[in-house]
mmCIF file of C-alpha atoms and ligand atoms in Angstrom:
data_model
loop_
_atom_site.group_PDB
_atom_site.id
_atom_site.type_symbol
_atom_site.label_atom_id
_atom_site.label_comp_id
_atom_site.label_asym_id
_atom_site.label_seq_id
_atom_site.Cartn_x
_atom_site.Cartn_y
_atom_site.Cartn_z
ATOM 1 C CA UNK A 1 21.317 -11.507 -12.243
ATOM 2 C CA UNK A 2 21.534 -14.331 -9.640
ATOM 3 C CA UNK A 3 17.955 -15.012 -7.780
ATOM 4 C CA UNK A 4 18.460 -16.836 -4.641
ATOM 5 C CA UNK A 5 15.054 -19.014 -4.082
ATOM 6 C CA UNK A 6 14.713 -19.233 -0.189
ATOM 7 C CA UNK A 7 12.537 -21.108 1.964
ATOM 8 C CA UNK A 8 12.737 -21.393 6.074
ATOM 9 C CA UNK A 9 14.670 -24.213 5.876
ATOM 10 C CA UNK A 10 17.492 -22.747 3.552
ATOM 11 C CA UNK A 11 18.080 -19.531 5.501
ATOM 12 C CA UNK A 12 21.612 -18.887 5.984
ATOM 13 C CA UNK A 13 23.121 -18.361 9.688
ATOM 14 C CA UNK A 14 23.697 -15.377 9.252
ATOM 15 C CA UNK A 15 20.135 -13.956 8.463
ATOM 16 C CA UNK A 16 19.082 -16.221 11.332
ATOM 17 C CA UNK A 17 21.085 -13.734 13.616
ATOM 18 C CA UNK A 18 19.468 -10.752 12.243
ATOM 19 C CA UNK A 19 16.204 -12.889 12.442
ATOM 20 C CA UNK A 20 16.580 -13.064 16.430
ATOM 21 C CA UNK A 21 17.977 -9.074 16.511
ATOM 22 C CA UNK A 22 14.779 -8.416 15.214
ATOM 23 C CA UNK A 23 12.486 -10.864 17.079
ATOM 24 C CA UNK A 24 14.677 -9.542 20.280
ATOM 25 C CA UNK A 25 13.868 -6.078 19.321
ATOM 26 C CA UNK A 26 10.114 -6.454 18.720
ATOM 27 C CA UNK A 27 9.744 -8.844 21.859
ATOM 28 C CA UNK A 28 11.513 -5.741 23.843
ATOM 29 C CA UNK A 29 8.973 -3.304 22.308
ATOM 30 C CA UNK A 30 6.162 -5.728 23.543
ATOM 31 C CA UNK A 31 7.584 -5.734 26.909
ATOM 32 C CA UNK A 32 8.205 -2.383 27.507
ATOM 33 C CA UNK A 33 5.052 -1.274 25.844
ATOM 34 C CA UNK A 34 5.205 0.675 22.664
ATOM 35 C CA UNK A 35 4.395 4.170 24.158
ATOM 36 C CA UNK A 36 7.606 4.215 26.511
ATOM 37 C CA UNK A 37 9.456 2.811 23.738
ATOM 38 C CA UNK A 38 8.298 6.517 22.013
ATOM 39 C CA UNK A 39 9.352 8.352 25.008
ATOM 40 C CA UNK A 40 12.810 6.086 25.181
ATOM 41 C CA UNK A 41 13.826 7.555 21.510
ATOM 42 C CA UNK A 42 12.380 10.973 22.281
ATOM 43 C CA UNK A 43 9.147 10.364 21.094
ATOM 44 C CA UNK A 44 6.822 13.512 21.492
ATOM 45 C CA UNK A 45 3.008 11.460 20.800
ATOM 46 C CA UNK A 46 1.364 9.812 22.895
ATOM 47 C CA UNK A 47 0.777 6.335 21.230
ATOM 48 C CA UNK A 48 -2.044 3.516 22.921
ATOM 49 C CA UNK A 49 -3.210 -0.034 21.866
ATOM 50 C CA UNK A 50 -4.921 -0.642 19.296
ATOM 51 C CA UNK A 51 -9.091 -1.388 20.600
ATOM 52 C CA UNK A 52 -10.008 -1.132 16.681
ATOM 53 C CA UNK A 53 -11.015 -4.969 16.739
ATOM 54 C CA UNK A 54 -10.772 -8.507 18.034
ATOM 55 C CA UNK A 55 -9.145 -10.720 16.169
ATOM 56 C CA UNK A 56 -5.822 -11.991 14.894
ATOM 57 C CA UNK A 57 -4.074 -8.821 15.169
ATOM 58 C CA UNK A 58 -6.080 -6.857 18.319
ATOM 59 C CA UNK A 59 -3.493 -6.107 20.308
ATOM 60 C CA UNK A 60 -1.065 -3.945 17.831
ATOM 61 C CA UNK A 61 0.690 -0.723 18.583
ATOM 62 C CA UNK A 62 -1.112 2.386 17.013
ATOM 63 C CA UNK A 63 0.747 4.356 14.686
ATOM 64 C CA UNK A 64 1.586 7.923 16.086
ATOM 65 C CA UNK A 65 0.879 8.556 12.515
ATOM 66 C CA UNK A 66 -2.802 7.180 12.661
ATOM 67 C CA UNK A 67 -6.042 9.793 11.696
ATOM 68 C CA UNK A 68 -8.709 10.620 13.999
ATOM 69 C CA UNK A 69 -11.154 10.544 11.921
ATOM 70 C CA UNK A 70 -14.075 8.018 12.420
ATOM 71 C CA UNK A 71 -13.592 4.852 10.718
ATOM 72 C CA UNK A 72 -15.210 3.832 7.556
ATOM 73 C CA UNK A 73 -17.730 0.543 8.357
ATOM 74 C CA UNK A 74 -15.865 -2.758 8.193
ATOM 75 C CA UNK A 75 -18.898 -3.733 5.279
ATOM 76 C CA UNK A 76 -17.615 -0.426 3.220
ATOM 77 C CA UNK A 77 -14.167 -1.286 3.370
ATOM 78 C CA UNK A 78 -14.409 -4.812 2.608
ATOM 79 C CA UNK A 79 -17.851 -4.426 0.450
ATOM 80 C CA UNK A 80 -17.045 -1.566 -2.022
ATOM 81 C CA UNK A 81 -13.858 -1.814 -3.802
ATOM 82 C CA UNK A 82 -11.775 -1.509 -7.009
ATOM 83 C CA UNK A 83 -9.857 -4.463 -7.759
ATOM 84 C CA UNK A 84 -10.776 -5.075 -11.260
ATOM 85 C CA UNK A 85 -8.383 -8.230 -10.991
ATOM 86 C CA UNK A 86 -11.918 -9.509 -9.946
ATOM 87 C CA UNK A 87 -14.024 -7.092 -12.185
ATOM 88 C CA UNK A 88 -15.279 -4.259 -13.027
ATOM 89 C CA UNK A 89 -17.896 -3.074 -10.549
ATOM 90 C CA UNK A 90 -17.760 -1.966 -7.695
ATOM 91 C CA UNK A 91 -19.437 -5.140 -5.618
ATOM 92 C CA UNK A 92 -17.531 -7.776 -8.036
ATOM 93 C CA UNK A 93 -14.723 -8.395 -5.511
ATOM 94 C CA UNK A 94 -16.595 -9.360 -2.953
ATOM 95 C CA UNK A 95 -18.111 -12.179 -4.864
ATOM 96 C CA UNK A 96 -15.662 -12.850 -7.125
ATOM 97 C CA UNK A 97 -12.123 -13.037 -4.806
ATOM 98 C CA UNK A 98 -14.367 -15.380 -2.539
ATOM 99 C CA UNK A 99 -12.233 -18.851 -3.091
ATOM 100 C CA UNK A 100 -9.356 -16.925 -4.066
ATOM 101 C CA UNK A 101 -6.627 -18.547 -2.421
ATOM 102 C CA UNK A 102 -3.031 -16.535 -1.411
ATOM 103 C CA UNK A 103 -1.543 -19.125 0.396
ATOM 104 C CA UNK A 104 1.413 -20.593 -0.309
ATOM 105 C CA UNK A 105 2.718 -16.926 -1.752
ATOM 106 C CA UNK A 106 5.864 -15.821 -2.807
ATOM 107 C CA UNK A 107 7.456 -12.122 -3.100
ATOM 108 C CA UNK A 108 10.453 -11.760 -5.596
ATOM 109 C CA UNK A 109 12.820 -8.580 -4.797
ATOM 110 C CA UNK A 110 14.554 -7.629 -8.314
ATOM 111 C CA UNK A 111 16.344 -4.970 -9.734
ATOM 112 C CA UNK A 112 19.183 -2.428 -8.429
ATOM 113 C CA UNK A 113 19.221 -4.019 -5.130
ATOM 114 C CA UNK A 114 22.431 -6.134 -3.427
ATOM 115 C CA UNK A 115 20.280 -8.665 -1.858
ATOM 116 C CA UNK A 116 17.484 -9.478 -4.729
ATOM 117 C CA UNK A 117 15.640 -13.398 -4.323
ATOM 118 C CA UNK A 118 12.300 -14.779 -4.422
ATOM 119 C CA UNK A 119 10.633 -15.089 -0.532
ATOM 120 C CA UNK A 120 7.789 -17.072 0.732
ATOM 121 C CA UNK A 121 5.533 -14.352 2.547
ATOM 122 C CA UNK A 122 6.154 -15.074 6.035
ATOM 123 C CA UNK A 123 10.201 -15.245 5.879
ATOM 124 C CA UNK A 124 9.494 -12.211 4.097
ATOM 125 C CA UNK A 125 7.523 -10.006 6.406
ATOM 126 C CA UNK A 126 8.812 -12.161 9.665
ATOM 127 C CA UNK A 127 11.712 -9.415 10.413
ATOM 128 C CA UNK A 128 8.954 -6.817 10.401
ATOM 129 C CA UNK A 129 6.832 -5.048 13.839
ATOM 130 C CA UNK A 130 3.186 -4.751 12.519
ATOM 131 C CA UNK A 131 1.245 -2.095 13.360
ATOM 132 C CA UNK A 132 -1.520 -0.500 13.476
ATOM 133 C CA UNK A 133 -2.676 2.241 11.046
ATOM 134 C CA UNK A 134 -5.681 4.748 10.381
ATOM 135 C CA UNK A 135 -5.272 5.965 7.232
ATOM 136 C CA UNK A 136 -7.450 8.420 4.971
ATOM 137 C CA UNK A 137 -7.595 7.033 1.593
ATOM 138 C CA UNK A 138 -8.977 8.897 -1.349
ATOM 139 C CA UNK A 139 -10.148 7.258 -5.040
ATOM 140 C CA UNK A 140 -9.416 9.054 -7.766
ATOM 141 C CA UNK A 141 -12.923 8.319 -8.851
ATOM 142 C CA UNK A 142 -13.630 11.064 -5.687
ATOM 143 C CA UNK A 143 -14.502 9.004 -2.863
ATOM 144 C CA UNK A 144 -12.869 8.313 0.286
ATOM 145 C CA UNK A 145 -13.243 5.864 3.313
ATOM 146 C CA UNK A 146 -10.945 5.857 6.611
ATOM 147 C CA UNK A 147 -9.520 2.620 6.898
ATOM 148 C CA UNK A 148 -7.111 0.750 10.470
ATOM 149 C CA UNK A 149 -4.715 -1.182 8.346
ATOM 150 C CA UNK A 150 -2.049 -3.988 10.023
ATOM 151 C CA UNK A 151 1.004 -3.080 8.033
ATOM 152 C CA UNK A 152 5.005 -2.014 8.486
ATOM 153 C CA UNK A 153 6.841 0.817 6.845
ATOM 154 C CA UNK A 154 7.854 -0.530 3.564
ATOM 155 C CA UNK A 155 11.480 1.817 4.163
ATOM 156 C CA UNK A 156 11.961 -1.120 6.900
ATOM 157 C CA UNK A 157 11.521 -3.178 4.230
ATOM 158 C CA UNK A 158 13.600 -1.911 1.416
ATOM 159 C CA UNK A 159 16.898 -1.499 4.022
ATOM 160 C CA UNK A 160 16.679 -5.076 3.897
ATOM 161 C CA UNK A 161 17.613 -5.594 0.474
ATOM 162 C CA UNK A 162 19.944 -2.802 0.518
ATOM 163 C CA UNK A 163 19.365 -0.866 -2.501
ATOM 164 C CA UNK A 164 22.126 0.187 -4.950
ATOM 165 C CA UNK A 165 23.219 3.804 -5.824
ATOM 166 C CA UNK A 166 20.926 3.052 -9.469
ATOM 167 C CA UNK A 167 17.880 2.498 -7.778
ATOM 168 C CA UNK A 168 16.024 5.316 -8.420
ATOM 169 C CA UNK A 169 12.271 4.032 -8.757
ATOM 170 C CA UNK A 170 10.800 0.996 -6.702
ATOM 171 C CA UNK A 171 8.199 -0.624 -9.411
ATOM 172 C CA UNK A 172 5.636 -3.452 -7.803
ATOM 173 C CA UNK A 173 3.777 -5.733 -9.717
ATOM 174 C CA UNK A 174 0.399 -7.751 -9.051
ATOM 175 C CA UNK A 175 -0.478 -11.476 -9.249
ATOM 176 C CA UNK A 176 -1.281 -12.530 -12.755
ATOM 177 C CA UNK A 177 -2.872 -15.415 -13.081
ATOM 178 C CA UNK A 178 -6.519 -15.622 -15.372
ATOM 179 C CA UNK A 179 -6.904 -18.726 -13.609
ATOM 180 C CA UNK A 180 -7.554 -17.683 -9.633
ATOM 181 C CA UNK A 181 -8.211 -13.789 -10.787
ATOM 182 C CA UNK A 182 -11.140 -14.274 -13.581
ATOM 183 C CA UNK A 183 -11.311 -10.330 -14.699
ATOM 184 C CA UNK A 184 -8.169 -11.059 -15.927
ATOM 185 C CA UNK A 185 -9.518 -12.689 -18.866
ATOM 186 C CA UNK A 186 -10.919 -9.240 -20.267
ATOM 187 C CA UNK A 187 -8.321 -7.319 -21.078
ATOM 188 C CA UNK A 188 -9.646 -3.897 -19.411
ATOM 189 C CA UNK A 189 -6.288 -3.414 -18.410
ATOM 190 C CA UNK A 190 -3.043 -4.788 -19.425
ATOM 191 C CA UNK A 191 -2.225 -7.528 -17.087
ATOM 192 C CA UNK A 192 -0.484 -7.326 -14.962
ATOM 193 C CA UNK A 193 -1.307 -4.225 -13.056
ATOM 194 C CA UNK A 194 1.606 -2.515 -12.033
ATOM 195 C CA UNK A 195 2.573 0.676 -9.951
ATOM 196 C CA UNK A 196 5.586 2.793 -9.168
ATOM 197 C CA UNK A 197 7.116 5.415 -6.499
ATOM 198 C CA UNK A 198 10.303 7.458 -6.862
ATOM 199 C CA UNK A 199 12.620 5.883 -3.975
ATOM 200 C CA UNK A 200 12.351 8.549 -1.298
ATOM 201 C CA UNK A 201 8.494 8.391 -1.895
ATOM 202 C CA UNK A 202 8.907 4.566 -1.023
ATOM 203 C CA UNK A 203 10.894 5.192 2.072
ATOM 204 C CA UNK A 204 8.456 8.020 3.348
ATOM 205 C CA UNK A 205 7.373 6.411 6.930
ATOM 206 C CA UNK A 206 3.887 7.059 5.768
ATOM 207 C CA UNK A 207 4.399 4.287 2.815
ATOM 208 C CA UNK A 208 3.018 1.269 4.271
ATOM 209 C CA UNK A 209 3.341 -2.419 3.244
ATOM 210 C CA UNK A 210 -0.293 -3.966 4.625
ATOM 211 C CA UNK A 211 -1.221 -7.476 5.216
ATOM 212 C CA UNK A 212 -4.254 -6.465 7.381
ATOM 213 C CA UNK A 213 -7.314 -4.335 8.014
ATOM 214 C CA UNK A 214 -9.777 -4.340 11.500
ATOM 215 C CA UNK A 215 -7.529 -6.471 13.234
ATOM 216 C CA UNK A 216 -7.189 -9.412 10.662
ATOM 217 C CA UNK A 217 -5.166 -10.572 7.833
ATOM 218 C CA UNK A 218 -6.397 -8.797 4.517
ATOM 219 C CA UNK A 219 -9.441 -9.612 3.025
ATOM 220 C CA UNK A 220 -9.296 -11.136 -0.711
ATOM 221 C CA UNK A 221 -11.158 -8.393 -2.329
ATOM 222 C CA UNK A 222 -8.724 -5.593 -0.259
ATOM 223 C CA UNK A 223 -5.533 -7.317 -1.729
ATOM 224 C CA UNK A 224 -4.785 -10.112 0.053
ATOM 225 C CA UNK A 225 -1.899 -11.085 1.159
ATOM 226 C CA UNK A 226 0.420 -7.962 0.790
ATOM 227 C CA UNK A 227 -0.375 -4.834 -0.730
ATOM 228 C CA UNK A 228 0.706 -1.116 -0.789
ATOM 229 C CA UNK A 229 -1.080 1.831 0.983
ATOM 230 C CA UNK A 230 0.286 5.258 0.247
ATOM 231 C CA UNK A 231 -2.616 7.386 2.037
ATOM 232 C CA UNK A 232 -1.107 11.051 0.050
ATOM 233 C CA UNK A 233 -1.887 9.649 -3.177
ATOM 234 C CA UNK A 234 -4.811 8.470 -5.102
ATOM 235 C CA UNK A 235 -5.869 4.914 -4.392
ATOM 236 C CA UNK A 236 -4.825 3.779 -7.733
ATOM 237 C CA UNK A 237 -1.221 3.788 -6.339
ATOM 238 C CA UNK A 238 -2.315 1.593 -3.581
ATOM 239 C CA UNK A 239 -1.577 -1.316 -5.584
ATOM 240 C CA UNK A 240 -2.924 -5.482 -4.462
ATOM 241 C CA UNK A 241 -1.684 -8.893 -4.054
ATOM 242 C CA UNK A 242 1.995 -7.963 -4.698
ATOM 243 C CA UNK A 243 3.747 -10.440 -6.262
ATOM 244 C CA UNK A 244 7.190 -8.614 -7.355
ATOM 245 C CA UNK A 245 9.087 -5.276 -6.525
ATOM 246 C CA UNK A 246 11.677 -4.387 -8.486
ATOM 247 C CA UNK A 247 14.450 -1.851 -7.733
ATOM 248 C CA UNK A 248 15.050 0.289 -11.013
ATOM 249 C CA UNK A 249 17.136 3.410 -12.629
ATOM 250 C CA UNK A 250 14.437 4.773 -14.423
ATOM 251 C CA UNK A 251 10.463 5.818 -14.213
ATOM 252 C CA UNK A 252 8.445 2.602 -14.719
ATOM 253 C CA UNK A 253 4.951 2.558 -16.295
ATOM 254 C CA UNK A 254 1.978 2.241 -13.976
ATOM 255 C CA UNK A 255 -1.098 0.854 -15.122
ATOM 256 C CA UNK A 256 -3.124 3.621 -15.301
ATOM 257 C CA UNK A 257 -0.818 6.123 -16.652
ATOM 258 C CA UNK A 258 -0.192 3.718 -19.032
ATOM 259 C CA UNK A 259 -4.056 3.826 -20.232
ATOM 260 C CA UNK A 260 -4.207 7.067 -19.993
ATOM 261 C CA UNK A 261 -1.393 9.688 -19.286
ATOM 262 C CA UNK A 262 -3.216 12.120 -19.823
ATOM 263 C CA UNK A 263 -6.082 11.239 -16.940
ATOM 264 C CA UNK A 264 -3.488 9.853 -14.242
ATOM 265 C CA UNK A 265 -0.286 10.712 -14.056
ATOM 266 C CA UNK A 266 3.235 9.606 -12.166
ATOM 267 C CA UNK A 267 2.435 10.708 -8.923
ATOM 268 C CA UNK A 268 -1.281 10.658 -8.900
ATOM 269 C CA UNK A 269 -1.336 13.269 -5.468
ATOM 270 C CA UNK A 270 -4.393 13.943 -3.869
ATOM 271 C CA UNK A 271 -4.720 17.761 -5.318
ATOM 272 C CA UNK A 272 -7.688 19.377 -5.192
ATOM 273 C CA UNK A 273 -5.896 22.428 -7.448
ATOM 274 C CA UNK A 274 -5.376 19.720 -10.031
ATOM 275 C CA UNK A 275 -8.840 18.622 -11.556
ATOM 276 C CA UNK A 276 -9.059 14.907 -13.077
ATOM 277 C CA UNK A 277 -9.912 15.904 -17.189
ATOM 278 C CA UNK A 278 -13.032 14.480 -16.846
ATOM 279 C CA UNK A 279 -14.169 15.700 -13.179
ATOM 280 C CA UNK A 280 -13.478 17.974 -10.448
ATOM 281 C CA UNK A 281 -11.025 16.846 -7.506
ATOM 282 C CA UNK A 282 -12.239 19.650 -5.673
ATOM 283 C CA UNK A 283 -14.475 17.512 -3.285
ATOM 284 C CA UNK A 284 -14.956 13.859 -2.301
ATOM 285 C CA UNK A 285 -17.997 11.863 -0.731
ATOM 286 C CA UNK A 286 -17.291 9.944 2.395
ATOM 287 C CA UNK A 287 -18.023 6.329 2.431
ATOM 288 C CA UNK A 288 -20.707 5.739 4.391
ATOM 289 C CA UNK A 289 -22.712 8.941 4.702
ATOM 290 C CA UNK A 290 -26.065 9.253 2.688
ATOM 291 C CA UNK A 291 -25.492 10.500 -0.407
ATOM 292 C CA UNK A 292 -27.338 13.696 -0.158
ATOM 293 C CA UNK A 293 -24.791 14.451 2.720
ATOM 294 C CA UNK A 294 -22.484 17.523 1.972
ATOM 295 C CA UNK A 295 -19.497 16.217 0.042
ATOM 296 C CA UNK A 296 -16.133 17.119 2.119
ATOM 297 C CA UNK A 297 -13.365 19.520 0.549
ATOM 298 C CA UNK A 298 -10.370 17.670 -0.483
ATOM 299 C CA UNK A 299 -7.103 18.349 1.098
ATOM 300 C CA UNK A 300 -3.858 18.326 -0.528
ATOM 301 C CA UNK A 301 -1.572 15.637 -0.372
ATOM 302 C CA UNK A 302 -5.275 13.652 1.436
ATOM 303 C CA UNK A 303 -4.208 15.816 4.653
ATOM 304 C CA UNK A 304 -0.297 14.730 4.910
ATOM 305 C CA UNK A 305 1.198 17.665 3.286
ATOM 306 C CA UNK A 306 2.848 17.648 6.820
ATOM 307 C CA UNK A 307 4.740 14.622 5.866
ATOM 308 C CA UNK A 308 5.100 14.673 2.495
ATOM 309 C CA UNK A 309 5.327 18.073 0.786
ATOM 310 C CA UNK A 310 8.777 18.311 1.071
ATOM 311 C CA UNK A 311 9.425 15.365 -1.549
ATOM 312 C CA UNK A 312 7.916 17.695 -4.128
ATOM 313 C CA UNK A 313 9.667 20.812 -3.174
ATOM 314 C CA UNK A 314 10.290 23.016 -6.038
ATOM 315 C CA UNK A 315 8.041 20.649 -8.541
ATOM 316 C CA UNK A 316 5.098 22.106 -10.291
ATOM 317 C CA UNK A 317 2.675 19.861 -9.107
ATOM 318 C CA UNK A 318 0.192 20.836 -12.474
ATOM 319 C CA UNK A 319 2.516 19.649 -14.544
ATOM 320 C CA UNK A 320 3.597 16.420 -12.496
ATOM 321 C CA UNK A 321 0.094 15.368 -11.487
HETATM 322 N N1 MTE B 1 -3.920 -4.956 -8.518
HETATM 323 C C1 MTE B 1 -4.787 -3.958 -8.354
HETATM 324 N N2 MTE B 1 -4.550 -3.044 -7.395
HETATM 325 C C2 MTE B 1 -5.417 -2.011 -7.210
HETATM 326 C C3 MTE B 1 -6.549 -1.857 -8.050
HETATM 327 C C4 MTE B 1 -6.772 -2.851 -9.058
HETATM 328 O O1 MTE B 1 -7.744 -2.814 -9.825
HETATM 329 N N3 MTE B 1 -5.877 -3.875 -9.169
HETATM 330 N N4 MTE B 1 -7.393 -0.780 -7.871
HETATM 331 C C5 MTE B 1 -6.832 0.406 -7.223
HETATM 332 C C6 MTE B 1 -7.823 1.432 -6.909
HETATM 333 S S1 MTE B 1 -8.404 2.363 -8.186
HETATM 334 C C7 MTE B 1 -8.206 1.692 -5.625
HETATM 335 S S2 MTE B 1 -9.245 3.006 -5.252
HETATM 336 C C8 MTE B 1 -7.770 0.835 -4.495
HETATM 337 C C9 MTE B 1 -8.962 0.296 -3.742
HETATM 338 O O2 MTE B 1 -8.562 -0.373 -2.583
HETATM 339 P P1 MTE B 1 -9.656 -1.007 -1.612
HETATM 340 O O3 MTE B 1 -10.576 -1.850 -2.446
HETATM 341 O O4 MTE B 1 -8.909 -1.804 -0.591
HETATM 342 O O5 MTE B 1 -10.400 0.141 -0.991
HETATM 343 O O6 MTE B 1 -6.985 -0.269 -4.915
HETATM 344 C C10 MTE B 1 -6.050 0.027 -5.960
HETATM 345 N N5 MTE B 1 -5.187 -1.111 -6.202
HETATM 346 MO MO1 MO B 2 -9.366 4.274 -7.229
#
């Protein structure tokens, strides 16, 4: 398989064109304000501008698909987080991701796709609208936070590369490097951590490619520069610092299921029917609130059964946890 290396200066006339369709669409969507571009295509929600934060990326449209729910502290979100690229606990990546540094960064597409290559990460998401999105994310673990991320459908994304009629399963694969990720050197996991959806999960609109959170680029420890969020499924699925998606036939191993298919399945849905072997899934603790506070029931599919339970229709979700 050929893999065409590109960088800005290499881009063929061609993609240029598409570049300035898509700059031309997204400077029309500016103009016209992102709420009458809604009504334009027969959009029913109301959709505002994003007030979440100053900073590099204040003044995005809000997703129509965005929760209500009060967000989780900036401090939480960037404070308490699995990443065990960067160790174990909890408050290791944090410290440890500190002087991690994901600039320059490439992404290489790969697999059943007609347009596979290696990208540096702004030609990559350049043809993209960013957006803002507040999304309810749940750890398998049984804690949850609520959490504006900057990020684009990653079905825009995949379209790109046109995939073929073999690609089944999109598989995504994190940095490895020991040297700028130190947990790597224990080998809690086997590096390097990898994740996978079935296609149509991928190219749910809810799937979302993120390169921010509160109105700024991503934060080391969060999975800096490009990472998944898929807010119906357990945060494991979420996977950081993306440094390869591949376009495949069949099911590919994810990390955890690898370690344990018996604890963490495929599709890893939030499912509060569906108890982890070890715990209940029936509940989950909020982020945040004291830790004598009620915990909160857990919804199915995290609350977007709306938007997702169709792509399980007919699949016994105890079986296919
Ligand atoms: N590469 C990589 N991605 C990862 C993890 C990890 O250890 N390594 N942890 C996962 C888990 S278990 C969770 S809950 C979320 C946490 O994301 P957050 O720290 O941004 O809240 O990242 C997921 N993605
Ligand atoms: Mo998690």
């Amino acid at each position: 398989m050929s893999i065409i290396i590109k960088s800005s200066d290499d881009i063929l006339p061609s993609e240029i064109t598409d570049q300035k369709v898509f700059e031309g669409r997204r400077e029309f969507i500016k103009k016209i304000g992102f709420g009458s571009a809604a009504l334009l295509t027969g959009g029913h929600i109301s959709l505002s501008h994003a007030k979440t934060a100053a900073g590099k990326y204040s003044d995005l449209p809000k997703s129509a698909f965005s929760a209500a729910d009060k967000l989780t502290d900036f401090s939480d979100v960037s404070g308490y987080n699995n990443f065990y690229e960067f160790g174990t606990s909890k408050y290791d990546p944090a410290q440890k991701a500190k002087s991690f540094n994901s600039d320059p960064w490439s992404v290489a597409i790969e697999g059943e796709v007609e347009k596979p290559g290696v990208f540096n990460l702004e030609d990559f998401i350049k043809p993209y609208a960013l957006e803002e999105r507040i999304y309810r994310f749940r750890c398998v673990e049984g804690w949850s936070m609520v959490i504006p991320w900057v990020g684009f459908p990653l079905a825009d994304m995949i379209k790109q590369f046109k995939p073929t009629s073999k690609a089944k399963y999109v598989e995504f694969v994190t940095l490895y490097d020991t040297k700028r990720m130190p947990g790597q050197v224990l080998k809690v996991l086997p590096w390097p951590y990898t994740e996978g959806l079935r296609i149509d999960e991928a190219m749910n609109p809810l799937t979302l490619m993120a390169v921010g959170l509160y109105g700024n680029d991503l934060p080391n420890q969060n999975g800096a520069p490009i990472r998944l969020v898929v807010p119906w499924k357990y945060g494991f699925k979420s996977i950081k610092s993306i440094v390869k998606i591949r376009f495949t036939e069949h099911q590919p191993l994810s990390t955890w299921n690898k370690i344990g298919p018996k604890e963490y399945g495929f599709y890893s849905n939030v499912n509060p029917q569906v108890d982890h072997p070890r715990w209940s899934q029936k509940t989950e603790r909020k982020i945040g609130e004291p830790f004598w506070a009620p915990k909160h029931d857990t919804q199915i599919f995290n609350g977007y059964a709306e938007q997702v339970a169709h792509l399980y229709a007919g699949m016994d979700l105890k079986k296919n946890f």
